[in-house]
Each structure stands twice: as C-alpha cells, then as structure tokens.
CSV table of C-alpha atoms and ligand atoms in Angstrom, one decimal:
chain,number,residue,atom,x,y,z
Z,1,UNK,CA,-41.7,32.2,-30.0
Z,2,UNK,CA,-42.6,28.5,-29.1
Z,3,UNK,CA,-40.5,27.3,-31.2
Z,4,UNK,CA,-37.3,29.2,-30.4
Z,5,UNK,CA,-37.8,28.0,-26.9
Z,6,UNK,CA,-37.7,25.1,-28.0
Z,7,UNK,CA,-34.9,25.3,-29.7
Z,8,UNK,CA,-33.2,27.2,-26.8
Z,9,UNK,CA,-33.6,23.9,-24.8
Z,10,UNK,CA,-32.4,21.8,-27.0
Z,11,UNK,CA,-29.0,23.9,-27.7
Z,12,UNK,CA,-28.6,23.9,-23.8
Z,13,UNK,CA,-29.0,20.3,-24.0
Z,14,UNK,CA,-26.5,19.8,-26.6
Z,15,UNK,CA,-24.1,21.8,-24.3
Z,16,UNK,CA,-24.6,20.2,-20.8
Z,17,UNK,CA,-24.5,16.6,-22.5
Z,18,UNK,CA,-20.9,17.6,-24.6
Z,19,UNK,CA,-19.7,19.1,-21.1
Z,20,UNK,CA,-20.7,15.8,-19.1
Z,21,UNK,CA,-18.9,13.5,-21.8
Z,22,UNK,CA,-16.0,15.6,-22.3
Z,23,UNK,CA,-12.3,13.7,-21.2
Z,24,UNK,CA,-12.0,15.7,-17.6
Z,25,UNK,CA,-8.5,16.3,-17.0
Z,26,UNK,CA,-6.2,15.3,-14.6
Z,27,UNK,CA,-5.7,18.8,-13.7
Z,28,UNK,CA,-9.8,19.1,-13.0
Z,29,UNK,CA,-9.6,15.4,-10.7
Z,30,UNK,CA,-6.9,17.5,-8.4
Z,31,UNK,CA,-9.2,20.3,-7.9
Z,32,UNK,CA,-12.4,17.8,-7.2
Z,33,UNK,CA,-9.7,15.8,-4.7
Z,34,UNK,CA,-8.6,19.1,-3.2
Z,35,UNK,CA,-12.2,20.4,-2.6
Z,36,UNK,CA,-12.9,16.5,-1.3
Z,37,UNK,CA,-9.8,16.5,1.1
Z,38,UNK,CA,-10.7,20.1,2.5
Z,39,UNK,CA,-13.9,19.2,4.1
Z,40,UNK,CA,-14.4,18.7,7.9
Z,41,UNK,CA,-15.5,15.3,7.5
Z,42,UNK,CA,-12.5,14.1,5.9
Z,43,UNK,CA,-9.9,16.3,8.2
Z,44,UNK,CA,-11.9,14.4,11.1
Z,45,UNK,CA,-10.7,11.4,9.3
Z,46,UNK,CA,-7.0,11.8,9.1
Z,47,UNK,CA,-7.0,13.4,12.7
Z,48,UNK,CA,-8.1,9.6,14.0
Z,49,UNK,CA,-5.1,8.2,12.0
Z,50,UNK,CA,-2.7,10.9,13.7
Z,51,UNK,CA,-4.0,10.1,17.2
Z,52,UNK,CA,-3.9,6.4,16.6
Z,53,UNK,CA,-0.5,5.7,15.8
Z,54,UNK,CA,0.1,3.2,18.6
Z,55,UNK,CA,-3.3,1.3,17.8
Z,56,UNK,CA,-2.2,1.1,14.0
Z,57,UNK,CA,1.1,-0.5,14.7
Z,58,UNK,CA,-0.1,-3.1,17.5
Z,59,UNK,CA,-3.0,-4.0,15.1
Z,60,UNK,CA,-0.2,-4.2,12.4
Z,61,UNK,CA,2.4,-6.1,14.6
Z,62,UNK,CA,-0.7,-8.5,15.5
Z,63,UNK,CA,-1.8,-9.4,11.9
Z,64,UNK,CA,2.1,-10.2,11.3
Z,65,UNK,CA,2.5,-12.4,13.7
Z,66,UNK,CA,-0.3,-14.8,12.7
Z,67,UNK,CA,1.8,-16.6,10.3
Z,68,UNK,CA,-0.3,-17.2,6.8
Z,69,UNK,CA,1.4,-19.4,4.2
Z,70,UNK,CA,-0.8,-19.6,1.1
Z,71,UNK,CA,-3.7,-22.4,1.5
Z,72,UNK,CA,-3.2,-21.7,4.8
Z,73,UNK,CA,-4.7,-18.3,5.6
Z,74,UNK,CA,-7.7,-19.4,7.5
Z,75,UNK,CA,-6.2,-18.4,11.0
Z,76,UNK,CA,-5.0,-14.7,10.1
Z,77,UNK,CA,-8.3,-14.3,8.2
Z,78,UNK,CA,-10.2,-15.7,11.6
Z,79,UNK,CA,-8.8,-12.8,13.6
Z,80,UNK,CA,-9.3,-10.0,10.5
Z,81,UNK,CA,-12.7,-11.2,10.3
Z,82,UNK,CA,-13.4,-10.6,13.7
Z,83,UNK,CA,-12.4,-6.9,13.5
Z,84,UNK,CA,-14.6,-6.5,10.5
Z,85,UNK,CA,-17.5,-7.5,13.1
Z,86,UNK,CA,-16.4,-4.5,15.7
Z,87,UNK,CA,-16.3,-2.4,12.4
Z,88,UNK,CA,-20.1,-3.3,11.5
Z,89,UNK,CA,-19.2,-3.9,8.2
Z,90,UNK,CA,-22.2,-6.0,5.8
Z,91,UNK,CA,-21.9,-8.9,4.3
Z,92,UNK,CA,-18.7,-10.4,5.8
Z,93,UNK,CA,-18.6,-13.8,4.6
Z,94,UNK,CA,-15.9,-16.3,2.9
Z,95,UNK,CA,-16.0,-16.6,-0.6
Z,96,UNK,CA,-15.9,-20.6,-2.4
Z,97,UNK,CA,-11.8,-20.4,-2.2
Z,98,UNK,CA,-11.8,-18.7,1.2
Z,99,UNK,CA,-11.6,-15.0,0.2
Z,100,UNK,CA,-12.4,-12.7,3.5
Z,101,UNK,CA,-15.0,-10.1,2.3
Z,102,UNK,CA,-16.5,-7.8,4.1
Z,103,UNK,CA,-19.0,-4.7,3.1
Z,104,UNK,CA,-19.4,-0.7,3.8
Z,105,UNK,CA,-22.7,-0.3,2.5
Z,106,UNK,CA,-22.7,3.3,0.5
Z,107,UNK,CA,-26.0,5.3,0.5
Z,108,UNK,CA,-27.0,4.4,-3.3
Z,109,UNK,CA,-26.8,5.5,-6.5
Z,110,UNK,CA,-22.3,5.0,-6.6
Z,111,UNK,CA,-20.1,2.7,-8.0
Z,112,UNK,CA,-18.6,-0.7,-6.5
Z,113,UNK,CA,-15.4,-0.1,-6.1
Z,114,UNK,CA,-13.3,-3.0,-4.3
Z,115,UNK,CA,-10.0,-3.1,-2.2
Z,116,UNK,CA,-8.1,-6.5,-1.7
Z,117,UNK,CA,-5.0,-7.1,0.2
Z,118,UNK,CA,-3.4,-10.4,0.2
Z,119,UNK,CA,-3.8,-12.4,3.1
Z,120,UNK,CA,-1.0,-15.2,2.4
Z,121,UNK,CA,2.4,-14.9,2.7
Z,122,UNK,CA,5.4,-16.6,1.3
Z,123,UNK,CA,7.0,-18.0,4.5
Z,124,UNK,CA,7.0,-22.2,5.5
Z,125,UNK,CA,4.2,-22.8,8.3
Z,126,UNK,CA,5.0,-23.3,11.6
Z,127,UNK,CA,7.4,-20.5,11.5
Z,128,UNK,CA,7.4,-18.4,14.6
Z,129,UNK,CA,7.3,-14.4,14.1
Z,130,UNK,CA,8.5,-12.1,16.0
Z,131,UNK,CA,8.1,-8.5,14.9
Z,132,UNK,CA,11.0,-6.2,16.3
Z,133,UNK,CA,11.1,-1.9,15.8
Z,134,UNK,CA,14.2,-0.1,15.3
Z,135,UNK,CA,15.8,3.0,14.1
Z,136,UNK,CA,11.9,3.9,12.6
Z,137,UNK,CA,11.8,0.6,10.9
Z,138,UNK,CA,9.9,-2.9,12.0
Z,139,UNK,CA,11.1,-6.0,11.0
Z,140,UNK,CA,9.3,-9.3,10.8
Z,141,UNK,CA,8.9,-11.6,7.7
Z,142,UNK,CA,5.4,-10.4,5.9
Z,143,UNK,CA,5.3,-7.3,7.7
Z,144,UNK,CA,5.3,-5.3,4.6
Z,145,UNK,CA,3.5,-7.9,1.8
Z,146,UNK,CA,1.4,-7.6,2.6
Z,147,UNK,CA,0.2,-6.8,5.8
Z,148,UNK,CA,0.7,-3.0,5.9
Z,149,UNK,CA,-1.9,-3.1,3.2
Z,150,UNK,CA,-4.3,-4.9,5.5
Z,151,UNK,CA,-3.7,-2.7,8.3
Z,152,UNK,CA,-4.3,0.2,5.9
Z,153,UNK,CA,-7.8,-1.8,5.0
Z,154,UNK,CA,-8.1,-2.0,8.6
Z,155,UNK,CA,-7.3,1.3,9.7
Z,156,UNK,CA,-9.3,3.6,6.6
Z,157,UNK,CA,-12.3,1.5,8.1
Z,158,UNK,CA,-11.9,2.6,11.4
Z,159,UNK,CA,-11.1,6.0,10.2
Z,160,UNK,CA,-14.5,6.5,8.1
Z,161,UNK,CA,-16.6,5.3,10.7
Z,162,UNK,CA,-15.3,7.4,13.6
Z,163,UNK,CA,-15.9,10.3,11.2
Z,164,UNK,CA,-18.9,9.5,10.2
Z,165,UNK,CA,-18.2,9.6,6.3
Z,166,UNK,CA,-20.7,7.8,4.1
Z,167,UNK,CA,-19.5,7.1,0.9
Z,168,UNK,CA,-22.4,6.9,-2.1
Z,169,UNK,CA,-21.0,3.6,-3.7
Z,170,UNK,CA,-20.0,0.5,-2.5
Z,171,UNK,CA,-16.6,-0.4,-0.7
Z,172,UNK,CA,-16.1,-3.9,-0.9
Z,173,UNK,CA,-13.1,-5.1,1.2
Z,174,UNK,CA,-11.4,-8.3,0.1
Z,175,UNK,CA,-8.7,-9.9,1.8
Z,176,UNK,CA,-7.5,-12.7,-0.7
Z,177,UNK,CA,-5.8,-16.1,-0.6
Z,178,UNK,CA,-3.2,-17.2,-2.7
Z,179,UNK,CA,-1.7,-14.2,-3.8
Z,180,UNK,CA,1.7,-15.7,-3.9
Z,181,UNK,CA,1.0,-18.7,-5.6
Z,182,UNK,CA,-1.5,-18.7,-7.9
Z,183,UNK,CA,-3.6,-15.5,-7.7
Z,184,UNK,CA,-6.4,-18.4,-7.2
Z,185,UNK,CA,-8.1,-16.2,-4.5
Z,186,UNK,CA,-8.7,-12.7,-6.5
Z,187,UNK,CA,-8.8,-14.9,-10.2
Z,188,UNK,CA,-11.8,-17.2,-8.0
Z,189,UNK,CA,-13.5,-13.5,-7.0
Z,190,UNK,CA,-13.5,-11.6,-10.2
Z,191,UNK,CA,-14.7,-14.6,-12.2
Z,192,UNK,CA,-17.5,-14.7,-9.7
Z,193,UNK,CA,-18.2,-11.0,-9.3
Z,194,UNK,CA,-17.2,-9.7,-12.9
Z,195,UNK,CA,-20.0,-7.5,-14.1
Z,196,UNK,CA,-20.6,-6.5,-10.3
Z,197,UNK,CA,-17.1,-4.4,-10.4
Z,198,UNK,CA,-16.9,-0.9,-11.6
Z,199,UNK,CA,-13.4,-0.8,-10.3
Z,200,UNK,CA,-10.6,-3.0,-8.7
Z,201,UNK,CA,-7.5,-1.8,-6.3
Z,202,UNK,CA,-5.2,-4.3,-5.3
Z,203,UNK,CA,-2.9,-3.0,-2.2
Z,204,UNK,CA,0.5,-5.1,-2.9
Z,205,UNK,CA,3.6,-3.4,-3.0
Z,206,UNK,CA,4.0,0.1,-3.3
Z,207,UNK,CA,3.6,3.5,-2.2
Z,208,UNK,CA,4.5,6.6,-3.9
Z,209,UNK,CA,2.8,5.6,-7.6
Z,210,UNK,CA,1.3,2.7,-8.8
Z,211,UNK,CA,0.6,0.6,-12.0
Z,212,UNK,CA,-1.9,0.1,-14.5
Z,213,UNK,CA,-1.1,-3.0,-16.2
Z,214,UNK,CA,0.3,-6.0,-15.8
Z,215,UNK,CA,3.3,-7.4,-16.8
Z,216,UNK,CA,3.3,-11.1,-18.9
Z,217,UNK,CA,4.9,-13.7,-17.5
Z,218,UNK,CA,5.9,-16.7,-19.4
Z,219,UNK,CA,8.3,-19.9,-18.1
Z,220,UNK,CA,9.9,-23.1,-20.7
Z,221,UNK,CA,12.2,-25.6,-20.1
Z,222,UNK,CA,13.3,-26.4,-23.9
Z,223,UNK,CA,15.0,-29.6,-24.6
Z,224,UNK,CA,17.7,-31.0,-27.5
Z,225,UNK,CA,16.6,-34.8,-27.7
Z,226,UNK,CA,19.4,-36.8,-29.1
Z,227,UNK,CA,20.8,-40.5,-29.1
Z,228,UNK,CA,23.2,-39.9,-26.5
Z,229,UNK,CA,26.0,-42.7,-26.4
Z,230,UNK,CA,29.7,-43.1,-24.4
Z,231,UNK,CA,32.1,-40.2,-24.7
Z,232,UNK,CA,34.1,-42.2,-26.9
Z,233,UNK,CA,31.0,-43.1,-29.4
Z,234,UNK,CA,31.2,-42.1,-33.0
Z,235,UNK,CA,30.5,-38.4,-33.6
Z,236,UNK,CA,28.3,-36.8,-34.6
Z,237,UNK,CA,26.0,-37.2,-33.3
Z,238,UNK,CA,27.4,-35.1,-30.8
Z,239,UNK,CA,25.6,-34.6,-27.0
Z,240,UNK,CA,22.9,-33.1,-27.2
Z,241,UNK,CA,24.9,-30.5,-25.0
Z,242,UNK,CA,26.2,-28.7,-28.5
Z,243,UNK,CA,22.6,-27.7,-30.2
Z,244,UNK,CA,21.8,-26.2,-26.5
Z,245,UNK,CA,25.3,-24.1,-26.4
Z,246,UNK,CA,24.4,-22.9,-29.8
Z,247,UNK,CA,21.1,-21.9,-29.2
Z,248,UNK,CA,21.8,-20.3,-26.2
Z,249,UNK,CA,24.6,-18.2,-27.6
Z,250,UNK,CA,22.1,-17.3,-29.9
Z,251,UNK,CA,18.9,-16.3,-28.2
Z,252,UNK,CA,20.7,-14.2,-26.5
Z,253,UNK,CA,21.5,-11.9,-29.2
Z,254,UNK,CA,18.3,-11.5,-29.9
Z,255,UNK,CA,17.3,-7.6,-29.5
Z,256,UNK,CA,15.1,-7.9,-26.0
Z,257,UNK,CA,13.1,-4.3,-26.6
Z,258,UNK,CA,13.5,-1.9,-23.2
Z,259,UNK,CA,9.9,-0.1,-24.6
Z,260,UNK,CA,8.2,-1.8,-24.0
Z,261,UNK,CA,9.4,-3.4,-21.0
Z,262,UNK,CA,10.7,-6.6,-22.0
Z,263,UNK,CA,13.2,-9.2,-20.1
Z,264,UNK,CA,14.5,-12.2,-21.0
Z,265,UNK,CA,17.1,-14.7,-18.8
Z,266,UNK,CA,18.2,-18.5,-19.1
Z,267,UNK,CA,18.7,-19.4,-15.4
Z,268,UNK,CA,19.0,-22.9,-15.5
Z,269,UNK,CA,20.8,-25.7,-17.7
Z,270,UNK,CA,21.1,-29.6,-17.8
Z,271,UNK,CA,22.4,-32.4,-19.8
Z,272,UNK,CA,23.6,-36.0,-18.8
Z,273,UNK,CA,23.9,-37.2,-15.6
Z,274,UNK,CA,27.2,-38.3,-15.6
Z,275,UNK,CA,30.8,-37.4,-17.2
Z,276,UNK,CA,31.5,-40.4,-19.5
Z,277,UNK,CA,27.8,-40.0,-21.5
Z,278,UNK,CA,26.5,-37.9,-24.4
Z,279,UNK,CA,23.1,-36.1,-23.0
Z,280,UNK,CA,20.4,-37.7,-24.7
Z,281,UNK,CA,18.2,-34.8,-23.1
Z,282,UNK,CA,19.8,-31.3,-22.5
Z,283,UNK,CA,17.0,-28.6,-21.2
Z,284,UNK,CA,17.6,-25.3,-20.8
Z,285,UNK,CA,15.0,-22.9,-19.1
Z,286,UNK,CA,14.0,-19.0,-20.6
Z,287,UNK,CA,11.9,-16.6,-18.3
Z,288,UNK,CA,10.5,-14.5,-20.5
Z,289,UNK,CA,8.7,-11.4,-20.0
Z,290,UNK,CA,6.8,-8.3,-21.2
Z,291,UNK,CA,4.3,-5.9,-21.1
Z,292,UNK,CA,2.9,-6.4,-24.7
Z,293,UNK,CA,1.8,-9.8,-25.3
Z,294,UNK,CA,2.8,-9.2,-29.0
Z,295,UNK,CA,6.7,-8.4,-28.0
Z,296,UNK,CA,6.8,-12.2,-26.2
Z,297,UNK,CA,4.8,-13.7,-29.1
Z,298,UNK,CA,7.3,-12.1,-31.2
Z,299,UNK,CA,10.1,-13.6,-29.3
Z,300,UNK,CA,8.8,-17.3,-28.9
Z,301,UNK,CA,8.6,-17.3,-32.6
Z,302,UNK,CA,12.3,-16.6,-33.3
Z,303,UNK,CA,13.3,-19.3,-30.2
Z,304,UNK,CA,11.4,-21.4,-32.1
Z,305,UNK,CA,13.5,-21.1,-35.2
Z,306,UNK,CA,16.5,-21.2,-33.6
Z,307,UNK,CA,15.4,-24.3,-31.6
Z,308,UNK,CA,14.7,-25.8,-35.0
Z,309,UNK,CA,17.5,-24.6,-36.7
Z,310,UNK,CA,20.4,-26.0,-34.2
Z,311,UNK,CA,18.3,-29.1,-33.7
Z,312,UNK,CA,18.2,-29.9,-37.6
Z,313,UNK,CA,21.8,-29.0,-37.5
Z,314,UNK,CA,23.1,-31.6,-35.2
Z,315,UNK,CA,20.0,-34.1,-36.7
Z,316,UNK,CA,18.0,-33.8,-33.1
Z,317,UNK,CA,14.6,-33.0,-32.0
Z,318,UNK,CA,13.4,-30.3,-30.0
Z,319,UNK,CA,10.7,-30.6,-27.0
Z,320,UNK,CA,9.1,-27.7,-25.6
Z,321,UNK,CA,7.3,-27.8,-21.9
Z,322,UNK,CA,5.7,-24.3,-20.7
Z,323,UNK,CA,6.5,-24.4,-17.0
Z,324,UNK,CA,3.6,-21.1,-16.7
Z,325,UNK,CA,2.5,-19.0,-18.7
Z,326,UNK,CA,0.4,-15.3,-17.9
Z,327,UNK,CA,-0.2,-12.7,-20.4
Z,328,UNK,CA,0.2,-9.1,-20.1
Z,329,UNK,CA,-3.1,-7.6,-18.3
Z,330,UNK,CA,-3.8,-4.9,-20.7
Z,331,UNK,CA,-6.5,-3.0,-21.0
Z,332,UNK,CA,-6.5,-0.6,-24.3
Z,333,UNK,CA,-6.2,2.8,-23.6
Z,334,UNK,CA,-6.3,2.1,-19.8
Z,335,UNK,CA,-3.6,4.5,-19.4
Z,336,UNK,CA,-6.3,7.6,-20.2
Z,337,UNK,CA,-9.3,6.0,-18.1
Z,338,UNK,CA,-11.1,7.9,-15.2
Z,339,UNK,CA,-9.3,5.1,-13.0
Z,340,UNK,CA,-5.8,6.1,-13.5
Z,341,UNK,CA,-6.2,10.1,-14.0
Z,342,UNK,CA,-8.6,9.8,-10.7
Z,343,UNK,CA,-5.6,7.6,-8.9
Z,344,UNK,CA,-3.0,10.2,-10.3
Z,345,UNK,CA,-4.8,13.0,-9.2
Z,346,UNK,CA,-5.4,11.5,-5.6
Z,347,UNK,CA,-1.5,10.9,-5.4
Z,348,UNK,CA,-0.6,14.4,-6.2
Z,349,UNK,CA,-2.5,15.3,-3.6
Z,350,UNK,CA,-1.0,13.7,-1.3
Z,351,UNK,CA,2.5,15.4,-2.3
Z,352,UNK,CA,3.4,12.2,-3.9
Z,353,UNK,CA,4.9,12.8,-7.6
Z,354,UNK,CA,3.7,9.2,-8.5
Z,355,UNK,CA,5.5,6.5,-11.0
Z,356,UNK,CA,2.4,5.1,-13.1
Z,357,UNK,CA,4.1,2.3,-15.0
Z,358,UNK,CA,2.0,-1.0,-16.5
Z,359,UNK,CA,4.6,-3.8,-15.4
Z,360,UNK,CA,2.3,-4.2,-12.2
Z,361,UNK,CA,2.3,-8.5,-11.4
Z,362,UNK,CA,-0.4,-8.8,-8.9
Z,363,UNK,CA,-4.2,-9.6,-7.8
Z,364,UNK,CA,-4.4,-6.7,-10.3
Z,365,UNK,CA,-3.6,-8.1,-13.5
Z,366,UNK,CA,-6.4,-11.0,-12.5
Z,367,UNK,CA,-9.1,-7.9,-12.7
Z,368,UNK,CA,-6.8,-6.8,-15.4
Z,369,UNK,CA,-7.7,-9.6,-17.8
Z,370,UNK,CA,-11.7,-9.8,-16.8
Z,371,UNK,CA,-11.5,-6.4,-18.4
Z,372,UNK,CA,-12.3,-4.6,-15.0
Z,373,UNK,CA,-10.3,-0.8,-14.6
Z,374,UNK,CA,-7.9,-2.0,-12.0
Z,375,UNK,CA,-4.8,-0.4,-10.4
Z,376,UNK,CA,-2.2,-1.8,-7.9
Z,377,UNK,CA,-0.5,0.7,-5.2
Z,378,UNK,CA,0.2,0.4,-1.6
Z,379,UNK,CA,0.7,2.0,1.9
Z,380,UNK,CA,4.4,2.4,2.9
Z,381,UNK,CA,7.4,1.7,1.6
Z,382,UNK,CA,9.3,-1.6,2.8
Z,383,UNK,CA,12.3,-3.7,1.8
Z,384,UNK,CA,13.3,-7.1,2.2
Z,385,UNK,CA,10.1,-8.8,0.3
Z,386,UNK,CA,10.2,-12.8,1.0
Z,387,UNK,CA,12.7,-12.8,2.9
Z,388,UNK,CA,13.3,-13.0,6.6
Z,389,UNK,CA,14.6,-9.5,6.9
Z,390,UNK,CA,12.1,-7.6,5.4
Z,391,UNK,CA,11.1,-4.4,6.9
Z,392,UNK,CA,9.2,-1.4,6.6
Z,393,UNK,CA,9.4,2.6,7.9
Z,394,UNK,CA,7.1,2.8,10.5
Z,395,UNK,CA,5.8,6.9,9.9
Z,396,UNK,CA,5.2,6.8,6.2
Z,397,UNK,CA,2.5,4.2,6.8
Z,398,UNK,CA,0.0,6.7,8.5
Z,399,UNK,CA,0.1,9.3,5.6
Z,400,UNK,CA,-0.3,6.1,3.2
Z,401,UNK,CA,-3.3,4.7,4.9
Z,402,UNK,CA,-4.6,8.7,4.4
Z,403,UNK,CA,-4.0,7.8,0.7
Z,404,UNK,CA,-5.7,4.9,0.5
Z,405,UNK,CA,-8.6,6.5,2.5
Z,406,UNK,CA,-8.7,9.5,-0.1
Z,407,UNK,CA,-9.1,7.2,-2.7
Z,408,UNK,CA,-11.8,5.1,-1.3
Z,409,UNK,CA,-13.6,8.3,-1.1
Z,410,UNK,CA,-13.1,10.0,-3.9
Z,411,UNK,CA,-13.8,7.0,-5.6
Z,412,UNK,CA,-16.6,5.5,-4.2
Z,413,UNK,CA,-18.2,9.2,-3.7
Z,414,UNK,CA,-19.3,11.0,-0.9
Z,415,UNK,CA,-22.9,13.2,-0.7
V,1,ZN,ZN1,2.3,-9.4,-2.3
C-alpha cells in the first residue's frame, strides 16, 4: 500500500515536471495575454492612455524639441530624468557612458526584463526644433527615432502607477546614448549588466512586428596598388583603374543569396587625381551585409580571389582596409524562444498580424551578441527617419504605448 503511494507520487511528479518543461505554444501565450489584458487592473491602465492623449503628445512634443546629437544627450536626458523622479522610479542614476536608468521595483521572485530607447539623434547641434501637427501627422526631426519610443517609456510608466499594477519582476528603463553612432551606450550597459538580464527590448523603429536578430554589417575600401606613370607611359602596366573595372564587373556577378537576407553594393570609387596620370591607388568600397555571418564570410572569401586574381593579372597588389565591421546578432534557435512566441503572442493581441524578421540593426543586436533574448519593436509608425521631414501619425501611438505596456506586463509578471 506504502509503496504504491509512493509510487503514485512519483508518477504525478513525472507528469507535472514534463507539463512545466513542455515548449508552450504560441497559441497557449495568446490565451495567458488574453486572460492578462482582461483584468481590471490592466483596463484601468489603457483607460489613462485614452484620457491622456493631450499629455502624451505635449510630453512627446517636449522631448523632441530638446535637440540630442549623440555624445551630446546630457540635456534631453536632464529633463527625462526629472520625470522619472515624479514617477518614483528606484535607482535612477547615469551609467559610466551616460546611460539614463531608472527602476520599477517588482514585488520579487520575476525576471529583469529591460526597456531602452535611444536618447540621441542624428541631427547637427545647435539645430532649432520646432515640432508642427497636421493632417494626424507631427513633424519635427527625431520625433519618431526615437522619441515616440521614449514617450511610450514615459507614458506605460505613468500608466502602471496610476493603476496601481505591480509587476513581479524587474522593469529596468534605459534611455541610451549613442544609438546612432556606435551603439556605445547599450554595448557599455550589457557588458556591465550581462548575467543581470533575463531579457532585453530595444524600442527603435517599428510598430506592427518586430525582429529577433540582427542583421551583419560589414564596410571595405579595397585598393589596386600599381606604379602609376603619365598617360603616355609604356603599358602595361596599365592604371591601376583596369584591375578595379575588372573586379567590379565581377563581384557583381556573384550570386548575393535573398534567404538569407543578404545585400551587397559598391557605392563609391577612386583612382588618380588627375586626367594625364595612371592611378597608382584605385579603391573601391563594398557594403556588405547579411543575416548569417557564414553567407558574408562566404562572400569575402570569393572578393578575395577575385582581388587577387585581377591584381596578379595586371602584376599589382591589393590592399584591404575594413572601414566597420558588425556581425549578425544571432542567437541559435532564438526564433522558438519564450521571448519571441511571448512578443508574438502580445502583438496578436493587440490586432497586430506582426512581421517577425531577424535583420533587426539596433541597441538589440548589442544584447543580441552577449547572448541575452532580445527583441527590437516600437510604438507608432513614422516616416522620414534622419531627415528633416520626418514624421509620425499621431493616434496609432496611444494603442502602441498599450503594446508596449502589455508586454512589460506580461513579461515581467503580475501577482
Ligand atoms: Zn533609432
């Protein structure tokens, strides 16, 4: 009798742990985000964002026009920071680089789960903004990268707190410098925090679906060294101008693969500096990306040969400089991870029928390759990006800042 008991325990045991480590579906996350966005607490929250329209956009409007090239944040983070005070969030401090963080303690026992929005923008300081609102739309340079995302920071903060929702885990708010750049400000923060992270959302860009991966980015200006010479010099050697054509003409034969996504462009070109001279130096430049570091390795290797190859055919030498170079930010079988089924489920929720794609090229892809789960999405759908004339719809924004908010919660947890 004892000892069927016993064994009765240990079957159910069996069961409950193989039901807990069983793959959940993203089917069974939309019924867990349908229960979550049903309660009263949560309603409570998306009724402030529909009675605070005005607020949002003056708040947003605000942010804008506190001009932030990258290095030079400090005074746009000045004014976020002192919101985050009104919000009684913990922990707001700058980081060594000058990352804005700020904390919403959970009650214990959840995940970290951290949301950054750049704070820099692409635009030459000194530059006076203006922001303007027409036909549904607002214009100003930087309105929508990526200050909607900060307002949607902003505005899910004020949201949960009026509402009185307490998450279980962690929300870690980080409003980063550098974006545009470097990445310096989210690469500075992971390195420091890596281990701390269970998962990483970068607001950049966006709206209806969002990535999971990032995209590898690598820049080289090649160059044809000959002996140069007058026009009317023997020949060969020829300019250095011929074994450039040649290779051109055949790099770009190669088969570029469109799975996975793969680009490849020579954009700029140069040889002597004058009419009556052979180049001794001709350069050309090849942007070359994709999503599978094994695709560009693949292609480097045959522009290498036919570098070689022309250059041994016209008796020159070949120089390589690497302007840049970023990998992919791949994560094996990220695509299937709690992360991405959770975010898909939250988006469907929403209405949204969301694009998931992994040529994301963000704060993300810094997480990315520190191995921490990280997506990239935004709140609203805008135009224009680094230029002058960017814009964004105005009403979209509120039901993406309701996004965003859904996924805080469902990821952090609630009780
Ligand atoms: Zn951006």
């Amino acid at each position: 009798m004892r000892k069927s008991i016993y064994s009765l325990v240990l079957l159910l045991l069996v069961l409950t742990t193989a039901a807990f480590t069983q793959v959940k579906t993203v089917a069974d996350y939309i019924n867990e985000v349908r229960i979550l966005s049903d309660r009263a607490d949560l309603k409570a929250a998306d009724l402030y964002v529909d009675r605070n329209h005005e607020s949002i956009l003056r708040e947003w409007i605000t942010i804008t026009e506190i001009n932030a090239p990258s290095g030079q944040e400090q005074q746009r983070a000045k004014y976020i920071e002192s919101l985050l005070r009104k919000y009684h969030l913990d922990d707001i401090h700058y980081d060594s680089v000058g990352n804005l963080i700020g904390v919403r303690k959970g009650t214990g026992g959840g995940p970290v789960i951290v949301f950054d929005a750049h704070l820099d923008t692409v635009f030459q300081p000194g530059l006076e903004i203006k922001a303007s609102v027409r036909d549904g739309k607002i214009y100003a340079p930087g309105i929508g990268d990526d200050t909607r995302n900060i307002e949607a920071l902003l505005a899910t903060i004020r949201a949960l707190n009026e509402a009185r929702i307490k998450t279980k885990g962690d929300l870690v708010f980080v409003f980063t410098v550098q974006e545009e750049t470097t990445m310096n400000g989210a690469k500075a923060y992971v390195n420091e925090n890596k281990g701390k992270i269970d998962q990483y959302i970068a607001l950049d860009g966006g709206y209806e679906g969002f990535t999971y991966a990032g995209i590898g980015i690598n820049w080289y200006r090649h160059h044809f060294i000959g002996p140069g010479g007058h026009t009317r010099s023997q020949t060969p050697p020829y300019s250095a101008t011929l074994p450039l054509a040649r290779a051109i003409d055949r790099i770009y034969q190669l088969k570029v693969p469109a799975r996975p996504s793969s680009n490849l462009n020579i954009g700029m070109l140069g040889g002597s500096e004058v009419v009556n001279a052979k180049a001794s130096d001709a350069w050309f430049t090849v942007d070359l990306r994709s999503t599978s570091n094994e695709v560009i390795g693949d292609l480097e290797k045959q522009i290498q040969t036919i570098l070689d190859e022309e250059a041994a055919r016209a008796g020159m030498k070949v120089k390589t400089d690497i302007i840049s170079a970023s990998p992919a930010a791949v994560i094996p079988g990220h695509r299937e991870s709690y992360l991405v089924r959770m975010s898909e489920a939250v988006h469907r929720v929403m209405g949204f029928e969301p694009p998931i794609t992994n040529a994301g090229s963000n704060n993300s892809s810094a997480a990315l390759r520190e191995g921490i789960s990280s997506i990239s999405t935004g709140a609203g759908p805008c135009d224009g990006a680094h230029s002058l004339a960017e814009n964004c719809e105005i009403e979209p924004l509120y039901k993406g800042i309701k996004k965003v908010m859904l996924l805080e919660v469902a990821l952090a947890g609630v009780q």
